[in-house]
Amino acid sequence: MNIGYVIKVLRKQRKMTQEQIALEAEIATSNVSRIEKGLRQPSQKVLLKIAKALDTTPSTLYAACEQPIASIPSFLEDQTAMPCHESMNHVHLSFDANDLLTLFHELSPRNKALLLEQLKTLHRWQMSTDFGAENLTENHHCKIKIR
């Protein structure tokens, strides 16, 4: 799914114009138009600005992208109907998590499935080693370097 479509749907739900979004996000109106039409993918920085202008988060926009096209408007309405602290999908993510979501979104469906299987395998492996769940605390995290 094109994130531009999600942005357009949410913008219309908010009864905002492309010009209003562009002004609040401090970007050109033509960029908003190109993003909504799917002619351009927003950078993480631009997406963050657009999400802020729409009073949402990039993670909510990405989550909407994963919905069936017919469900996107209702999904966005449900997300915005709940106060921020009650919405499970309205989470402030770290920069690493936002990078991960951005990269994941750009993968093909086949590669998304492959990555999820690899992540599940890695998680099972971690749980079966000495660094399993009983040894992990909030202050102790394993770091994985990918080269």
CSV table of N, CA and C in Angstrom, one decimal:
chain,number,residue,atom,x,y,z
A,1,MET,N,0.8,-1.2,0.0
A,1,MET,CA,0.0,0.0,0.0
A,1,MET,C,0.9,1.2,0.0
A,2,ASN,N,0.4,2.2,-0.7
A,2,ASN,CA,1.1,3.5,-0.8
A,2,ASN,C,0.8,4.4,0.4
A,3,ILE,N,1.8,4.8,1.1
A,3,ILE,CA,1.6,5.7,2.3
A,3,ILE,C,1.0,7.0,1.9
A,4,GLY,N,1.2,7.4,0.7
A,4,GLY,CA,0.5,8.7,0.2
A,4,GLY,C,-1.0,8.6,0.3
A,5,TYR,N,-1.5,7.4,0.0
A,5,TYR,CA,-3.0,7.2,0.0
A,5,TYR,C,-3.5,7.4,1.5
A,6,VAL,N,-2.7,6.8,2.4
A,6,VAL,CA,-3.1,6.9,3.8
A,6,VAL,C,-3.1,8.3,4.3
A,7,ILE,N,-2.0,9.1,3.9
A,7,ILE,CA,-1.9,10.5,4.2
A,7,ILE,C,-3.1,11.3,3.7
A,8,LYS,N,-3.5,11.0,2.4
A,8,LYS,CA,-4.6,11.7,1.8
A,8,LYS,C,-5.9,11.4,2.5
A,9,VAL,N,-6.1,10.1,2.9
A,9,VAL,CA,-7.4,9.7,3.6
A,9,VAL,C,-7.4,10.5,4.9
A,10,LEU,N,-6.3,10.4,5.7
A,10,LEU,CA,-6.3,11.1,7.0
A,10,LEU,C,-6.5,12.6,6.8
A,11,ARG,N,-5.8,13.2,5.8
A,11,ARG,CA,-6.0,14.6,5.6
A,11,ARG,C,-7.4,15.0,5.4
A,12,LYS,N,-8.1,14.2,4.5
A,12,LYS,CA,-9.5,14.5,4.2
A,12,LYS,C,-10.4,14.3,5.5
A,13,GLN,N,-10.1,13.2,6.3
A,13,GLN,CA,-10.8,13.0,7.5
A,13,GLN,C,-10.7,14.2,8.5
A,14,ARG,N,-9.5,14.8,8.4
A,14,ARG,CA,-9.2,16.0,9.3
A,14,ARG,C,-9.7,17.3,8.7
A,15,LYS,N,-10.3,17.2,7.4
A,15,LYS,CA,-10.8,18.3,6.7
A,15,LYS,C,-9.7,19.4,6.5
A,16,MET,N,-8.6,18.9,6.1
A,16,MET,CA,-7.4,19.8,5.8
A,16,MET,C,-7.1,19.8,4.3
A,17,THR,N,-6.5,20.8,3.9
A,17,THR,CA,-6.1,20.9,2.5
A,17,THR,C,-4.6,20.5,2.4
A,18,GLN,N,-4.1,20.3,1.2
A,18,GLN,CA,-2.7,20.0,1.0
A,18,GLN,C,-1.9,21.2,1.4
A,19,GLU,N,-2.4,22.4,1.2
A,19,GLU,CA,-1.7,23.6,1.6
A,19,GLU,C,-1.5,23.7,3.1
A,20,GLN,N,-2.6,23.3,3.8
A,20,GLN,CA,-2.5,23.4,5.3
A,20,GLN,C,-1.4,22.4,5.8
A,21,ILE,N,-1.5,21.2,5.2
A,21,ILE,CA,-0.5,20.2,5.7
A,21,ILE,C,0.9,20.7,5.4
A,22,ALA,N,1.1,21.2,4.2
A,22,ALA,CA,2.4,21.7,3.7
A,22,ALA,C,2.9,22.9,4.6
A,23,LEU,N,2.0,23.8,5.0
A,23,LEU,CA,2.4,24.9,5.8
A,23,LEU,C,2.8,24.4,7.2
A,24,GLU,N,2.0,23.5,7.8
A,24,GLU,CA,2.3,23.0,9.1
A,24,GLU,C,3.6,22.2,9.2
A,25,ALA,N,3.8,21.4,8.1
A,25,ALA,CA,4.9,20.5,8.0
A,25,ALA,C,6.2,21.3,7.5
A,26,GLU,N,6.0,22.5,7.0
A,26,GLU,CA,7.1,23.3,6.5
A,26,GLU,C,7.8,22.6,5.3
A,27,ILE,N,6.9,22.1,4.4
A,27,ILE,CA,7.3,21.6,3.1
A,27,ILE,C,6.5,22.2,2.0
A,28,ALA,N,6.9,21.9,0.8
A,28,ALA,CA,6.2,22.5,-0.4
A,28,ALA,C,4.9,21.7,-0.6
A,29,THR,N,3.9,22.5,-1.0
A,29,THR,CA,2.6,21.9,-1.4
A,29,THR,C,2.8,20.8,-2.5
A,30,SER,N,3.6,21.1,-3.4
A,30,SER,CA,3.8,20.1,-4.5
A,30,SER,C,4.4,18.8,-4.0
A,31,ASN,N,5.2,18.9,-2.9
A,31,ASN,CA,5.7,17.6,-2.3
A,31,ASN,C,4.6,16.8,-1.7
A,32,VAL,N,3.6,17.5,-1.0
A,32,VAL,CA,2.5,16.8,-0.4
A,32,VAL,C,1.7,16.1,-1.5
A,33,SER,N,1.5,16.9,-2.6
A,33,SER,CA,0.7,16.4,-3.8
A,33,SER,C,1.4,15.1,-4.4
A,34,ARG,N,2.7,15.2,-4.6
A,34,ARG,CA,3.4,14.1,-5.2
A,34,ARG,C,3.4,12.8,-4.2
A,35,ILE,N,3.5,13.1,-2.9
A,35,ILE,CA,3.5,12.0,-2.0
A,35,ILE,C,2.1,11.3,-2.0
A,36,GLU,N,1.0,12.1,-2.0
A,36,GLU,CA,-0.3,11.6,-2.0
A,36,GLU,C,-0.6,10.8,-3.3
A,37,LYS,N,-0.1,11.2,-4.4
A,37,LYS,CA,-0.3,10.5,-5.6
A,37,LYS,C,0.6,9.3,-5.8
A,38,GLY,N,1.5,9.1,-4.9
A,38,GLY,CA,2.5,7.9,-4.9
A,38,GLY,C,3.6,8.2,-5.9
A,39,LEU,N,3.8,9.4,-6.3
A,39,LEU,CA,4.9,9.7,-7.2
A,39,LEU,C,6.3,9.9,-6.4
A,40,ARG,N,6.1,10.1,-5.1
A,40,ARG,CA,7.3,10.3,-4.3
A,40,ARG,C,7.1,9.6,-2.9
A,41,GLN,N,8.1,9.0,-2.4
A,41,GLN,CA,8.1,8.4,-1.1
A,41,GLN,C,8.7,9.5,-0.1
A,42,PRO,N,8.0,9.8,1.0
A,42,PRO,CA,8.6,10.7,1.9
A,42,PRO,C,9.8,10.2,2.7
A,43,SER,N,10.7,11.0,2.9
A,43,SER,CA,11.8,10.6,3.8
A,43,SER,C,11.3,10.5,5.2
A,44,GLN,N,12.0,9.9,6.1
A,44,GLN,CA,11.6,9.7,7.5
A,44,GLN,C,11.3,11.1,8.1
A,45,LYS,N,12.2,12.0,7.8
A,45,LYS,CA,12.1,13.4,8.4
A,45,LYS,C,10.8,14.0,7.9
A,46,VAL,N,10.5,13.9,6.6
A,46,VAL,CA,9.3,14.5,6.0
A,46,VAL,C,8.0,13.8,6.6
A,47,LEU,N,8.1,12.5,6.7
A,47,LEU,CA,7.0,11.7,7.2
A,47,LEU,C,6.7,12.1,8.6
A,48,LEU,N,7.7,12.3,9.4
A,48,LEU,CA,7.5,12.8,10.8
A,48,LEU,C,6.8,14.1,10.8
A,49,LYS,N,7.2,15.0,9.9
A,49,LYS,CA,6.6,16.4,9.9
A,49,LYS,C,5.1,16.3,9.4
A,50,ILE,N,4.8,15.4,8.4
A,50,ILE,CA,3.5,15.3,8.0
A,50,ILE,C,2.6,14.6,9.1
A,51,ALA,N,3.1,13.6,9.7
A,51,ALA,CA,2.4,13.0,10.8
A,51,ALA,C,2.0,14.0,11.9
A,52,LYS,N,3.0,14.8,12.2
A,52,LYS,CA,2.8,15.8,13.3
A,52,LYS,C,1.7,16.8,12.8
A,53,ALA,N,1.7,17.2,11.5
A,53,ALA,CA,0.7,18.1,11.0
A,53,ALA,C,-0.7,17.5,11.0
A,54,LEU,N,-0.7,16.1,10.9
A,54,LEU,CA,-2.0,15.4,10.9
A,54,LEU,C,-2.4,14.9,12.3
A,55,ASP,N,-1.6,15.3,13.3
A,55,ASP,CA,-1.8,14.9,14.7
A,55,ASP,C,-1.8,13.4,14.9
A,56,THR,N,-0.8,12.8,14.3
A,56,THR,CA,-0.7,11.3,14.5
A,56,THR,C,0.8,11.0,14.5
A,57,THR,N,1.1,9.7,14.4
A,57,THR,CA,2.5,9.3,14.4
A,57,THR,C,2.8,8.5,13.1
A,58,PRO,N,4.1,8.4,12.7
A,58,PRO,CA,4.5,7.6,11.6
A,58,PRO,C,4.1,6.2,11.8
A,59,SER,N,4.1,5.7,13.0
A,59,SER,CA,3.8,4.2,13.2
A,59,SER,C,2.3,4.0,12.9
A,60,THR,N,1.4,5.0,13.2
A,60,THR,CA,0.0,4.8,12.8
A,60,THR,C,-0.2,4.8,11.3
A,61,LEU,N,0.6,5.7,10.6
A,61,LEU,CA,0.5,5.7,9.2
A,61,LEU,C,0.9,4.4,8.6
A,62,TYR,N,2.1,3.9,9.1
A,62,TYR,CA,2.6,2.6,8.6
A,62,TYR,C,1.6,1.5,8.9
A,63,ALA,N,1.0,1.5,10.1
A,63,ALA,CA,0.0,0.5,10.4
A,63,ALA,C,-1.2,0.5,9.5
A,64,ALA,N,-1.6,1.7,9.1
A,64,ALA,CA,-2.7,1.9,8.2
A,64,ALA,C,-2.4,1.3,6.8
A,65,CYS,N,-1.1,1.4,6.4
A,65,CYS,CA,-0.7,0.9,5.1
A,65,CYS,C,-0.8,-0.6,5.1
A,66,GLU,N,-0.7,-1.3,6.2
A,66,GLU,CA,-0.8,-2.7,6.2
A,66,GLU,C,-2.3,-3.3,6.2
A,67,GLN,N,-3.2,-2.4,6.3
A,67,GLN,CA,-4.6,-2.7,6.3
A,67,GLN,C,-5.1,-2.9,4.9
A,68,PRO,N,-6.2,-3.8,4.7
A,68,PRO,CA,-6.8,-3.8,3.3
A,68,PRO,C,-7.3,-2.4,2.9
A,69,ILE,N,-7.2,-2.1,1.7
A,69,ILE,CA,-7.5,-0.8,1.2
A,69,ILE,C,-8.8,-0.3,1.6
A,70,ALA,N,-9.8,-1.1,1.6
A,70,ALA,CA,-11.2,-0.7,2.0
A,70,ALA,C,-11.3,-0.4,3.5
A,71,SER,N,-10.4,-1.0,4.3
A,71,SER,CA,-10.4,-0.8,5.8
A,71,SER,C,-9.7,0.4,6.3
A,72,ILE,N,-8.9,1.0,5.4
A,72,ILE,CA,-8.0,2.1,5.8
A,72,ILE,C,-8.8,3.3,6.4
A,73,PRO,N,-9.8,3.8,5.8
A,73,PRO,CA,-10.6,4.9,6.4
A,73,PRO,C,-11.1,4.6,7.8
A,74,SER,N,-11.7,3.4,8.0
A,74,SER,CA,-12.2,3.1,9.3
A,74,SER,C,-11.1,2.9,10.3
A,75,PHE,N,-10.0,2.3,9.9
A,75,PHE,CA,-8.8,2.0,10.7
A,75,PHE,C,-8.3,3.4,11.3
A,76,LEU,N,-8.2,4.4,10.4
A,76,LEU,CA,-7.7,5.7,10.8
A,76,LEU,C,-8.7,6.4,11.7
A,77,GLU,N,-10.0,6.2,11.5
A,77,GLU,CA,-11.0,6.8,12.3
A,77,GLU,C,-10.9,6.2,13.7
A,78,ASP,N,-10.7,4.9,13.8
A,78,ASP,CA,-10.6,4.2,15.1
A,78,ASP,C,-9.4,4.7,15.8
A,79,GLN,N,-8.3,4.8,15.1
A,79,GLN,CA,-7.0,5.3,15.8
A,79,GLN,C,-7.2,6.7,16.3
A,80,THR,N,-7.8,7.5,15.6
A,80,THR,CA,-7.9,8.9,16.0
A,80,THR,C,-9.1,9.1,17.0
A,81,ALA,N,-10.0,8.2,17.1
A,81,ALA,CA,-11.1,8.3,18.1
A,81,ALA,C,-10.7,8.1,19.5
A,82,MET,N,-9.6,7.3,19.7
A,82,MET,CA,-9.1,7.1,21.0
A,82,MET,C,-8.1,8.1,21.4
A,83,PRO,N,-8.1,8.5,22.7
A,83,PRO,CA,-7.1,9.4,23.2
A,83,PRO,C,-5.7,8.7,23.1
A,84,CYS,N,-4.7,9.5,22.9
A,84,CYS,CA,-3.3,9.0,22.7
A,84,CYS,C,-2.9,8.0,23.7
A,85,HIS,N,-3.2,8.2,25.0
A,85,HIS,CA,-2.7,7.2,26.0
A,85,HIS,C,-3.5,5.9,26.0
A,86,GLU,N,-4.6,5.8,25.3
A,86,GLU,CA,-5.4,4.6,25.2
A,86,GLU,C,-5.1,3.8,24.0
A,87,SER,N,-4.5,4.4,23.0
A,87,SER,CA,-4.3,3.7,21.7
A,87,SER,C,-3.1,2.9,21.7
A,88,MET,N,-3.2,1.6,21.5
A,88,MET,CA,-2.0,0.7,21.5
A,88,MET,C,-1.1,1.0,20.3
A,89,ASN,N,-1.7,1.5,19.2
A,89,ASN,CA,-0.8,1.8,18.0
A,89,ASN,C,-0.3,3.2,18.0
A,90,HIS,N,-0.6,3.9,18.9
A,90,HIS,CA,-0.2,5.3,19.0
A,90,HIS,C,1.0,5.4,20.0
A,91,VAL,N,2.1,4.8,19.6
A,91,VAL,CA,3.3,4.7,20.4
A,91,VAL,C,4.4,5.6,19.9
A,92,HIS,N,5.1,6.2,20.7
A,92,HIS,CA,6.2,7.0,20.3
A,92,HIS,C,7.4,6.1,20.2
A,93,LEU,N,7.9,5.9,19.0
A,93,LEU,CA,9.0,5.0,18.7
A,93,LEU,C,10.3,5.6,18.7
A,94,SER,N,11.4,4.9,19.1
A,94,SER,CA,12.7,5.4,19.0
A,94,SER,C,13.1,5.6,17.5
A,95,PHE,N,14.2,6.3,17.3
A,95,PHE,CA,14.6,6.5,15.9
A,95,PHE,C,15.0,5.1,15.3
A,96,ASP,N,15.5,4.2,16.0
A,96,ASP,CA,15.8,2.9,15.5
A,96,ASP,C,14.6,2.2,15.0
A,97,ALA,N,13.5,2.2,15.9
A,97,ALA,CA,12.3,1.6,15.5
A,97,ALA,C,11.6,2.2,14.3
A,98,ASN,N,11.7,3.6,14.2
A,98,ASN,CA,11.2,4.2,13.0
A,98,ASN,C,12.0,3.9,11.8
A,99,ASP,N,13.3,3.7,11.9
A,99,ASP,CA,14.1,3.3,10.8
A,99,ASP,C,13.7,1.9,10.4
A,100,LEU,N,13.5,1.0,11.3
A,100,LEU,CA,13.1,-0.3,11.1
A,100,LEU,C,11.8,-0.4,10.3
A,101,LEU,N,10.8,0.4,10.8
A,101,LEU,CA,9.5,0.5,10.1
A,101,LEU,C,9.6,1.0,8.7
A,102,THR,N,10.4,2.0,8.5
A,102,THR,CA,10.6,2.6,7.2
A,102,THR,C,11.2,1.6,6.2
A,103,LEU,N,12.3,0.9,6.7
A,103,LEU,CA,12.9,-0.1,5.8
A,103,LEU,C,12.0,-1.3,5.6
A,104,PHE,N,11.3,-1.7,6.6
A,104,PHE,CA,10.3,-2.9,6.4
A,104,PHE,C,9.2,-2.5,5.4
A,105,HIS,N,8.7,-1.3,5.5
A,105,HIS,CA,7.6,-0.9,4.6
A,105,HIS,C,8.1,-0.9,3.1
A,106,GLU,N,9.4,-0.7,2.9
A,106,GLU,CA,9.9,-0.6,1.5
A,106,GLU,C,10.2,-2.0,0.9
A,107,LEU,N,10.1,-3.0,1.7
A,107,LEU,CA,10.4,-4.4,1.2
A,107,LEU,C,9.2,-4.9,0.4
A,108,SER,N,9.5,-5.9,-0.4
A,108,SER,CA,8.4,-6.6,-1.1
A,108,SER,C,7.7,-7.5,-0.2
A,109,PRO,N,6.4,-7.8,-0.5
A,109,PRO,CA,5.7,-8.7,0.4
A,109,PRO,C,6.5,-10.0,0.7
A,110,ARG,N,7.1,-10.6,-0.3
A,110,ARG,CA,7.9,-11.8,-0.1
A,110,ARG,C,9.0,-11.6,0.9
A,111,ASN,N,9.7,-10.5,0.8
A,111,ASN,CA,10.8,-10.2,1.7
A,111,ASN,C,10.4,-9.8,3.1
A,112,LYS,N,9.2,-9.2,3.2
A,112,LYS,CA,8.6,-8.9,4.5
A,112,LYS,C,8.4,-10.2,5.2
A,113,ALA,N,7.8,-11.2,4.5
A,113,ALA,CA,7.5,-12.5,5.1
A,113,ALA,C,8.8,-13.2,5.5
A,114,LEU,N,9.8,-13.1,4.7
A,114,LEU,CA,11.1,-13.7,5.0
A,114,LEU,C,11.7,-13.1,6.2
A,115,LEU,N,11.7,-11.8,6.3
A,115,LEU,CA,12.2,-11.1,7.5
A,115,LEU,C,11.5,-11.4,8.7
A,116,LEU,N,10.2,-11.5,8.7
A,116,LEU,CA,9.4,-11.9,9.9
A,116,LEU,C,9.8,-13.3,10.4
A,117,GLU,N,10.0,-14.2,9.4
A,117,GLU,CA,10.4,-15.6,9.8
A,117,GLU,C,11.8,-15.6,10.4
A,118,GLN,N,12.7,-14.8,9.9
A,118,GLN,CA,14.0,-14.7,10.4
A,118,GLN,C,14.0,-14.1,11.9
A,119,LEU,N,13.2,-13.1,12.0
A,119,LEU,CA,13.0,-12.5,13.4
A,119,LEU,C,12.5,-13.5,14.4
A,120,LYS,N,11.5,-14.2,14.0
A,120,LYS,CA,10.9,-15.2,14.9
A,120,LYS,C,11.9,-16.3,15.2
A,121,THR,N,12.7,-16.7,14.3
A,121,THR,CA,13.8,-17.7,14.5
A,121,THR,C,14.8,-17.1,15.5
A,122,LEU,N,15.2,-15.9,15.3
A,122,LEU,CA,16.2,-15.2,16.1
A,122,LEU,C,15.6,-15.1,17.6
A,123,HIS,N,14.4,-14.8,17.7
A,123,HIS,CA,13.7,-14.7,19.0
A,123,HIS,C,13.7,-16.0,19.7
A,124,ARG,N,13.3,-17.1,19.0
A,124,ARG,CA,13.3,-18.4,19.6
A,124,ARG,C,14.7,-18.8,20.0
A,125,TRP,N,15.7,-18.5,19.2
A,125,TRP,CA,17.1,-18.9,19.5
A,125,TRP,C,17.5,-18.1,20.8
A,126,GLN,N,17.2,-16.8,20.9
A,126,GLN,CA,17.5,-16.0,22.0
A,126,GLN,C,16.9,-16.6,23.3
A,127,MET,N,15.7,-17.0,23.2
A,127,MET,CA,15.0,-17.6,24.4
A,127,MET,C,15.6,-18.9,24.8
A,128,SER,N,16.2,-19.6,23.9
A,128,SER,CA,16.8,-20.9,24.3
A,128,SER,C,18.2,-20.9,24.7
A,129,THR,N,18.8,-19.7,24.7
A,129,THR,CA,20.2,-19.6,25.1
A,129,THR,C,20.3,-19.1,26.5
A,130,ASP,N,21.5,-18.9,27.0
A,130,ASP,CA,21.8,-18.4,28.3
A,130,ASP,C,21.2,-16.9,28.5
A,131,PHE,N,21.0,-16.3,27.3
A,131,PHE,CA,20.5,-14.9,27.4
A,131,PHE,C,19.0,-14.9,27.2
A,132,GLY,N,18.4,-16.0,27.7
A,132,GLY,CA,16.9,-16.2,27.5
A,132,GLY,C,16.1,-15.2,28.3
A,133,ALA,N,14.8,-15.3,28.3
A,133,ALA,CA,13.9,-14.4,28.9
A,133,ALA,C,14.2,-14.2,30.4
A,134,GLU,N,14.6,-15.3,31.1
A,134,GLU,CA,14.8,-15.2,32.5
A,134,GLU,C,16.0,-14.3,32.9
A,135,ASN,N,16.9,-14.1,31.9
A,135,ASN,CA,18.1,-13.3,32.2
A,135,ASN,C,18.0,-11.9,31.7
A,136,LEU,N,17.0,-11.6,30.9
A,136,LEU,CA,16.9,-10.3,30.3
A,136,LEU,C,16.1,-9.4,31.3
A,137,THR,N,16.6,-8.2,31.6
A,137,THR,CA,15.9,-7.3,32.4
A,137,THR,C,15.8,-6.0,31.6
A,138,GLU,N,15.1,-5.0,32.2
A,138,GLU,CA,15.0,-3.8,31.5
A,138,GLU,C,16.3,-3.1,31.2
A,139,ASN,N,17.3,-3.4,32.0
A,139,ASN,CA,18.6,-2.7,31.9
A,139,ASN,C,19.6,-3.6,31.2
A,140,HIS,N,19.2,-4.7,30.7
A,140,HIS,CA,20.2,-5.6,30.0
A,140,HIS,C,19.6,-6.0,28.6
A,141,HIS,N,20.2,-5.5,27.6
A,141,HIS,CA,19.7,-5.8,26.2
A,141,HIS,C,20.8,-6.3,25.4
A,142,CYS,N,20.5,-7.3,24.6
A,142,CYS,CA,21.5,-7.9,23.6
A,142,CYS,C,21.5,-6.9,22.4
A,143,LYS,N,22.7,-6.6,21.9
A,143,LYS,CA,22.8,-5.8,20.7
A,143,LYS,C,23.3,-6.7,19.6
A,144,ILE,N,22.8,-6.6,18.4
A,144,ILE,CA,23.2,-7.3,17.3
A,144,ILE,C,23.7,-6.4,16.2
A,145,LYS,N,24.9,-6.6,15.8
A,145,LYS,CA,25.5,-5.7,14.7
A,145,LYS,C,25.3,-6.5,13.4
A,146,ILE,N,24.8,-5.8,12.4
A,146,ILE,CA,24.6,-6.3,11.1
A,146,ILE,C,25.6,-5.6,10.2
A,147,ARG,N,26.5,-6.3,9.5
A,147,ARG,CA,27.5,-5.7,8.6
A,147,ARG,C,27.2,-6.1,7.2
